[in-house]
mmCIF file of C-alpha atoms and ligand atoms in Angstrom:
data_model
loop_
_atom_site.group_PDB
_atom_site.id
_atom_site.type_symbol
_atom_site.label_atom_id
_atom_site.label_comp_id
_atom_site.label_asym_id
_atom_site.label_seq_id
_atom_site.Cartn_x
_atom_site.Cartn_y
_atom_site.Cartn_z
ATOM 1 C CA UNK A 1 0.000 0.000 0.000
ATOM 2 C CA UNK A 2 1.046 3.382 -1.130
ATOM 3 C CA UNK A 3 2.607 5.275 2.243
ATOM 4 C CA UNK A 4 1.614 8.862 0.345
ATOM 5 C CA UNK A 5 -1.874 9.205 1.392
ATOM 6 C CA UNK A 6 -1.394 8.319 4.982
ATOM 7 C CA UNK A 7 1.564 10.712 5.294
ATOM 8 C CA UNK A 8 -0.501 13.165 3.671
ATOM 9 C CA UNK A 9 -2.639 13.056 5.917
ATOM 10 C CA UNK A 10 -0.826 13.208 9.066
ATOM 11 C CA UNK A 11 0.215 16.691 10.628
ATOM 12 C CA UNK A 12 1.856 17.658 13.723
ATOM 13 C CA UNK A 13 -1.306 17.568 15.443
ATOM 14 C CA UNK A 14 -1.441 20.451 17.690
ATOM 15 C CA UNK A 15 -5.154 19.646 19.431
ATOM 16 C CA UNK A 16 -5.690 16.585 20.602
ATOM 17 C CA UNK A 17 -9.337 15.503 21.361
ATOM 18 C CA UNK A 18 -9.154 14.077 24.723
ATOM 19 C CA UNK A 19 -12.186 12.059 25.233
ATOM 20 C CA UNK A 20 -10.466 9.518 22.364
ATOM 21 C CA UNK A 21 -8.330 7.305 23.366
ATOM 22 C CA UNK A 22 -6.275 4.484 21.787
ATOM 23 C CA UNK A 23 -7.390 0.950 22.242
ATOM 24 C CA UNK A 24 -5.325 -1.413 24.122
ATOM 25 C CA UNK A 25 -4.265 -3.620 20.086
ATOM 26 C CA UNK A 26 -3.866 -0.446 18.215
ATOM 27 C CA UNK A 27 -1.071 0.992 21.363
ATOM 28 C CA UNK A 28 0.188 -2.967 20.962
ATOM 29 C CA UNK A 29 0.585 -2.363 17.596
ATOM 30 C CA UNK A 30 2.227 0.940 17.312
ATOM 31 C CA UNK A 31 4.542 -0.048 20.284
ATOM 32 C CA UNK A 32 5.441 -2.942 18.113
ATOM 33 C CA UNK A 33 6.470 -1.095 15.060
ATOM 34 C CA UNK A 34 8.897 1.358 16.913
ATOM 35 C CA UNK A 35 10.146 -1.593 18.327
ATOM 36 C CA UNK A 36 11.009 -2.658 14.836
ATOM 37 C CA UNK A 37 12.966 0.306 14.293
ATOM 38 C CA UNK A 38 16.572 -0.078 13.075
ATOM 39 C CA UNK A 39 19.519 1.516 15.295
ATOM 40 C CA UNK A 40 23.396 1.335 14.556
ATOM 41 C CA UNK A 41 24.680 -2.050 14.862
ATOM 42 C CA UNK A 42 20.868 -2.836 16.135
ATOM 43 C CA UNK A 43 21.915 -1.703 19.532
ATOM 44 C CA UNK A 44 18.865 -0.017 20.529
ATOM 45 C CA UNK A 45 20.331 3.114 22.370
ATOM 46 C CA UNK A 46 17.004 3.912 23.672
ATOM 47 C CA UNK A 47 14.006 3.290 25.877
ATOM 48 C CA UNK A 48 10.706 4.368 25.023
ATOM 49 C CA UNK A 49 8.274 5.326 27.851
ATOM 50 C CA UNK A 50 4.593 5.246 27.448
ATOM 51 C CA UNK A 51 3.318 7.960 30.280
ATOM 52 C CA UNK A 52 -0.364 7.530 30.779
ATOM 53 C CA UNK A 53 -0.430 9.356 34.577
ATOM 54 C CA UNK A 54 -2.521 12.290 34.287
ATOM 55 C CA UNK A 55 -0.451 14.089 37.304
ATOM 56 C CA UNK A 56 2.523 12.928 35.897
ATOM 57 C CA UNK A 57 1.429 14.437 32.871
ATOM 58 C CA UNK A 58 0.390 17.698 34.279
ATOM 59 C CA UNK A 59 3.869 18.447 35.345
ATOM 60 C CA UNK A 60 5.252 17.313 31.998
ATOM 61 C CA UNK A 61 2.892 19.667 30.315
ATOM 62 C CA UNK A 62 4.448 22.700 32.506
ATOM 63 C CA UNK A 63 8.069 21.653 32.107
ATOM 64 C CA UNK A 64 6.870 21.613 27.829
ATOM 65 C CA UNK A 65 5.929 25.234 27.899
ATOM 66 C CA UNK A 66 2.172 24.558 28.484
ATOM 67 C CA UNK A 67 2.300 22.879 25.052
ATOM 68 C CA UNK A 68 -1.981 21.103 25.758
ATOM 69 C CA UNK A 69 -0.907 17.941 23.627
ATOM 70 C CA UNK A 70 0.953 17.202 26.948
ATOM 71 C CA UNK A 71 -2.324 16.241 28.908
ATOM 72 C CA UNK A 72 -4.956 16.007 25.571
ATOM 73 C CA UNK A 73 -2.967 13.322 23.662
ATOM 74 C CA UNK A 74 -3.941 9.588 24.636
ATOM 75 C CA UNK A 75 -0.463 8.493 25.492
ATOM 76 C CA UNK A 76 2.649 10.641 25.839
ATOM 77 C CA UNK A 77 5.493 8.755 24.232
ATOM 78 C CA UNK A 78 8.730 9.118 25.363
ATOM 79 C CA UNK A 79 12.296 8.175 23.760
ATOM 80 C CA UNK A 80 14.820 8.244 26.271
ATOM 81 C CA UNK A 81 18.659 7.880 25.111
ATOM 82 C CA UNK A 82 20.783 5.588 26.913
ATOM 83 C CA UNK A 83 23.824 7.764 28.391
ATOM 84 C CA UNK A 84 25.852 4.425 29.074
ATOM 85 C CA UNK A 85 26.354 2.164 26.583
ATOM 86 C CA UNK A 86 29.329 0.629 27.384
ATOM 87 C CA UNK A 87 31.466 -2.821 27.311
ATOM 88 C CA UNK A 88 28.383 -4.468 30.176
ATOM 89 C CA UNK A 89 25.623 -2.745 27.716
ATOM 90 C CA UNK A 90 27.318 -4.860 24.760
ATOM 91 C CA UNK A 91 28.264 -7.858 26.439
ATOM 92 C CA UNK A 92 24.507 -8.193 27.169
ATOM 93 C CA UNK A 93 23.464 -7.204 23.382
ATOM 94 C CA UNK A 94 25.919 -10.159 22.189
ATOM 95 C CA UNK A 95 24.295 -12.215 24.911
ATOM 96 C CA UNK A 96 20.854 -11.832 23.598
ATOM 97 C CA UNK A 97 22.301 -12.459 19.599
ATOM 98 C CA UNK A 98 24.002 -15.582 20.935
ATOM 99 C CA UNK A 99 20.869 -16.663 22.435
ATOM 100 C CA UNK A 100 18.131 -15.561 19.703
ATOM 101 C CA UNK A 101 19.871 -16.747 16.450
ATOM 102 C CA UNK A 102 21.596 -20.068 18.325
ATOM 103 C CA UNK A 103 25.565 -18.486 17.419
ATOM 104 C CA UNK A 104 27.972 -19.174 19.551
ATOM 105 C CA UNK A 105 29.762 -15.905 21.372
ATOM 106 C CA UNK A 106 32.760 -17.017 19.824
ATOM 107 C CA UNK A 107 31.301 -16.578 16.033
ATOM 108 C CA UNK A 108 30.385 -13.127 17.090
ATOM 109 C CA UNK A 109 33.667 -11.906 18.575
ATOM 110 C CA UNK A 110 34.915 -9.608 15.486
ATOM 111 C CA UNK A 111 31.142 -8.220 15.586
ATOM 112 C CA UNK A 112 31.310 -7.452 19.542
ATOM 113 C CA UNK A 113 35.438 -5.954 18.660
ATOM 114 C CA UNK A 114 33.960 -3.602 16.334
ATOM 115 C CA UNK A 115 31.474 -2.469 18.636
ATOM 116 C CA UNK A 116 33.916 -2.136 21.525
ATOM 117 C CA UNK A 117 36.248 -0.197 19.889
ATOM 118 C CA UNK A 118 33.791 2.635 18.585
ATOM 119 C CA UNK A 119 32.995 3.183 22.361
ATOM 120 C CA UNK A 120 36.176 2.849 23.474
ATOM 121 C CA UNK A 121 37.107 6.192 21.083
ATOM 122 C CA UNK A 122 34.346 7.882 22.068
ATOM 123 C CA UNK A 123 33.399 10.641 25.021
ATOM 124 C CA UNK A 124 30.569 10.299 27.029
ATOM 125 C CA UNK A 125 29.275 13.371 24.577
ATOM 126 C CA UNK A 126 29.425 11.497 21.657
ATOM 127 C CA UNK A 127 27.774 8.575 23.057
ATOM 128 C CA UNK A 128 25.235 10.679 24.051
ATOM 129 C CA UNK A 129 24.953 12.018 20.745
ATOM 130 C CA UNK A 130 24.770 8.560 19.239
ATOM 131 C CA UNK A 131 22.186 7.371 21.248
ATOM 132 C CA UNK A 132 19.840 10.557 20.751
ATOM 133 C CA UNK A 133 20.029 9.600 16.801
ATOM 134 C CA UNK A 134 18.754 6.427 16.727
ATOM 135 C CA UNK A 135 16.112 8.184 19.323
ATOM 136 C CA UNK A 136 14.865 9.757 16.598
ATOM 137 C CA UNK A 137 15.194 7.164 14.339
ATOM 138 C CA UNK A 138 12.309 5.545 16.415
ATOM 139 C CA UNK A 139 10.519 8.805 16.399
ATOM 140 C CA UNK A 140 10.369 8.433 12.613
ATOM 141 C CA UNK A 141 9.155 5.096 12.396
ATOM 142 C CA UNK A 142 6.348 5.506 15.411
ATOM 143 C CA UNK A 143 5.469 8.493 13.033
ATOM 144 C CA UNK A 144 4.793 6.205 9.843
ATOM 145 C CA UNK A 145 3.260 3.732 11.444
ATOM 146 C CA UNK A 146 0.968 6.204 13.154
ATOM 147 C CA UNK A 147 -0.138 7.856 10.315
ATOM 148 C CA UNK A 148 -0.232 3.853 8.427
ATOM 149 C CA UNK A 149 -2.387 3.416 11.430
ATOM 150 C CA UNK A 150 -4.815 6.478 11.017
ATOM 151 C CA UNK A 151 -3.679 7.454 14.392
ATOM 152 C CA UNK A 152 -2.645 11.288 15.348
ATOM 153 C CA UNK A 153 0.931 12.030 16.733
ATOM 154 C CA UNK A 154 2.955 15.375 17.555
ATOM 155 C CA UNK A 155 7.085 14.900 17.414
ATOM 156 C CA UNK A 156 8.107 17.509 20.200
ATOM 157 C CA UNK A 157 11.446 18.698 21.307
ATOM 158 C CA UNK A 158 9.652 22.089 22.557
ATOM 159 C CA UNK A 159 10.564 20.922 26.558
ATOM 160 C CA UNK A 160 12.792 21.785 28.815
ATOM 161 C CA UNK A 161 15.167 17.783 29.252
ATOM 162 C CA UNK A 162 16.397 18.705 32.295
ATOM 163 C CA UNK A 163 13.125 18.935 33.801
ATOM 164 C CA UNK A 164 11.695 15.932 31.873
ATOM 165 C CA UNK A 165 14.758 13.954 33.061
ATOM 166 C CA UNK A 166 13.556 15.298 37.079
ATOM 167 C CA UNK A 167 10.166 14.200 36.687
ATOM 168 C CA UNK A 168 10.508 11.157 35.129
ATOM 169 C CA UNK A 169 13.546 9.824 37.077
ATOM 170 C CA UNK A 170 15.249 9.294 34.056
ATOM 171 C CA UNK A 171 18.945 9.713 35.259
ATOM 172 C CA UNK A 172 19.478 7.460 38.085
ATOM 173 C CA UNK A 173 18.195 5.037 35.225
ATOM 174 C CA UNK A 174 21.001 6.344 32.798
ATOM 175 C CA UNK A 175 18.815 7.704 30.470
ATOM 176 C CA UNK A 176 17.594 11.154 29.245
ATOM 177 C CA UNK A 177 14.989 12.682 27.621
ATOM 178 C CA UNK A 178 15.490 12.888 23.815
ATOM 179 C CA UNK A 179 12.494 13.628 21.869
ATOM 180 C CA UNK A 180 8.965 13.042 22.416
ATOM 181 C CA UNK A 181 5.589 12.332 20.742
ATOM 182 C CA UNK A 182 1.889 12.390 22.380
ATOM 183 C CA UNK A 183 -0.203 10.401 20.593
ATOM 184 C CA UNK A 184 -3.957 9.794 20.188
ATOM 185 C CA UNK A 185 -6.577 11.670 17.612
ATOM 186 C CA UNK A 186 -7.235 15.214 16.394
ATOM 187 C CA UNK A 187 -9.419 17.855 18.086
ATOM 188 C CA UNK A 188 -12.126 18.717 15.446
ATOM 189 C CA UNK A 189 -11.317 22.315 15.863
ATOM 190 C CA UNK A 190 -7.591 21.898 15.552
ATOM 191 C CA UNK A 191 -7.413 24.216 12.609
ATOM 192 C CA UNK A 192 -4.058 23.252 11.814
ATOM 193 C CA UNK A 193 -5.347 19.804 10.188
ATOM 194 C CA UNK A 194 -6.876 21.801 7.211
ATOM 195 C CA UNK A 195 -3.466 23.492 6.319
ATOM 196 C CA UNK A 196 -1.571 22.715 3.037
ATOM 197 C CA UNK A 197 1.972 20.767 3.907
ATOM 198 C CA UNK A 198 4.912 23.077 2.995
ATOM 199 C CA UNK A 199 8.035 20.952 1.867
ATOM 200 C CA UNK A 200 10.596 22.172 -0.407
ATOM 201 C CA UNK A 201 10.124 21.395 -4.180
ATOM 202 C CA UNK A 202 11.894 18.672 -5.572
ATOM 203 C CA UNK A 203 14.491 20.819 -7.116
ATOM 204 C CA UNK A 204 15.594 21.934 -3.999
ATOM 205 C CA UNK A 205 15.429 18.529 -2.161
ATOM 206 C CA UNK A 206 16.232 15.991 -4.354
ATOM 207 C CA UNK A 207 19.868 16.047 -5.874
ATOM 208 C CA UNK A 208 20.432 13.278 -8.017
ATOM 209 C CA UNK A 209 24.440 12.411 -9.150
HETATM 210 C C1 FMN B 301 11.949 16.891 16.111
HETATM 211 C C2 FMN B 301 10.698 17.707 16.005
HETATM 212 C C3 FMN B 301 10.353 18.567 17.032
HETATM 213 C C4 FMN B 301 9.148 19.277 16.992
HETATM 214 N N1 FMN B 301 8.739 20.012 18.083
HETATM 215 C C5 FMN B 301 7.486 20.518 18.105
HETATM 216 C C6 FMN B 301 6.948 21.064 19.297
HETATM 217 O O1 FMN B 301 7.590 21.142 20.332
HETATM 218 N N2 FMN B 301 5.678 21.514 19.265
HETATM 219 C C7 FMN B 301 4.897 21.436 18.143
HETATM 220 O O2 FMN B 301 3.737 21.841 18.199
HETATM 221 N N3 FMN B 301 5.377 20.920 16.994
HETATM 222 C C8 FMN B 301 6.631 20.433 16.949
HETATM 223 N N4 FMN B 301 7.119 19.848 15.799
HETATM 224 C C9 FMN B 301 6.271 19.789 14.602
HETATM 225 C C10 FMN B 301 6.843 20.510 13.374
HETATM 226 O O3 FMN B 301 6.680 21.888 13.519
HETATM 227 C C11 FMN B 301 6.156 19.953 12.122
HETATM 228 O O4 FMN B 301 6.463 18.585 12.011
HETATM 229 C C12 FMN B 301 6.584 20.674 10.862
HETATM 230 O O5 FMN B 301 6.162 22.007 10.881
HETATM 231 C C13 FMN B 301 6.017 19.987 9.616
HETATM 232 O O6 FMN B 301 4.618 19.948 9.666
HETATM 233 P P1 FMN B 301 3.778 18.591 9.690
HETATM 234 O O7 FMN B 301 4.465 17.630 10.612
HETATM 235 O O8 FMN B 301 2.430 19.022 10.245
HETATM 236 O O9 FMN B 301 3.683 18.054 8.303
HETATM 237 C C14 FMN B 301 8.328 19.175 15.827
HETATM 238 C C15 FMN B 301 8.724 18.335 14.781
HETATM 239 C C16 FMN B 301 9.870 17.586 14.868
HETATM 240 C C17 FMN B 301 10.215 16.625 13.755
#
């Protein structure tokens, strides 16, 4: 099926109507495409939070400017970046390879090296960095599938992390906030559905060599 119409359609939905709610399969679903979401070397430098508390929420919406998609969306998605990964965050990754595809750890050594010795030239920074792009990475495909899905979603770095990171408890897991993306369906009167999408014209997009 053609992805054009559905991404057409969707829209950084500003108003959420909050008397809709996802079901239980169609949050299943969605969680389970982002989930399929590639990541360099598949290592998943993320954890995606699904914040449902309305208090929770409440605070979330004041540390996000007062943005209302905060406490009107269904679901509040968060991607939080892993700030660690490190030789124990590997060793476990190889673990779970080992284990899923029936390899020995051995036959995956030169894999494991390779990953070991990016880290091992990198800052904490750049880790950092890392882990936020495959954040968004996930971000994009929760967005596809949402709008594959006919369901609403806002992408949203208009927050303050620092405070996200507070609220949530994010750093004592070794995580922060990267991006984020309430979910759920349009507000009738959110006026922004009706306007025309403004992307740059192929000529100035597109270069083909
Ligand atoms: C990473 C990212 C951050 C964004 N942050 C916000 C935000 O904080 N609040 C908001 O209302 N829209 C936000 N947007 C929505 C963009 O303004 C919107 O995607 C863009 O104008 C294109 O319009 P469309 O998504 O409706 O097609 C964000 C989009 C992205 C991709």
């Amino acid at each position: 099926m053609s992805l054009i119409q559905p991404l057409s359609w969707r829209y950084a939905t500003k108003k959420f109507d909050d008397a809709q709610k996802l079901t239980t399969e169609q949050l299943q679903e969605l969680l389970k495409a982002t989930q399929l979401s590639p990541s360099s070397y598949g290592l998943q430098h993320y954890k995606i939070l699904i914040v449902e508390d309305k208090a929770i929420r409440e605070q979330l919406r004041e540390a996000a400017y007062g943005q209302s998609q905060l406490t009107d969306a269904s679901q509040v998605i968060v991607f939080a970046a892993e700030t660690g990964i490190n030789e124990e965050y590997i060793k476990d990754y190889i673990n779970q390879i080992a284990q899923e595809r029936g390899v020995s750890r051995e036959d995956l050594k030169s894999f494991e090296d390779s990953m070991l010795g990016i880290i091992s030239h990198q800052t904490g920074d750049q880790i950092i960095a890392w882990s936020h792009k495959q954040a968004y990475l996930a971000l994009g495909v929760l967005l596809t599938a949402a709008a594959e899905m006919g369901i609403d979603a806002c992408p949203m770095e208009g927050f303050n992390a620092v405070k996200f990171d507070e609220i949530l408890g994010l750093k004592e897991k070794g995580l922060t906030t990267s991006v984020i993306a309430p979910i759920g369906f349009r507000s009738e009167q959110d006026d922004y559905a009706k306007f025309a999408k403004v992307r740059k014209p192929d000529g100035n997009l597109f270069i083909h060599i």
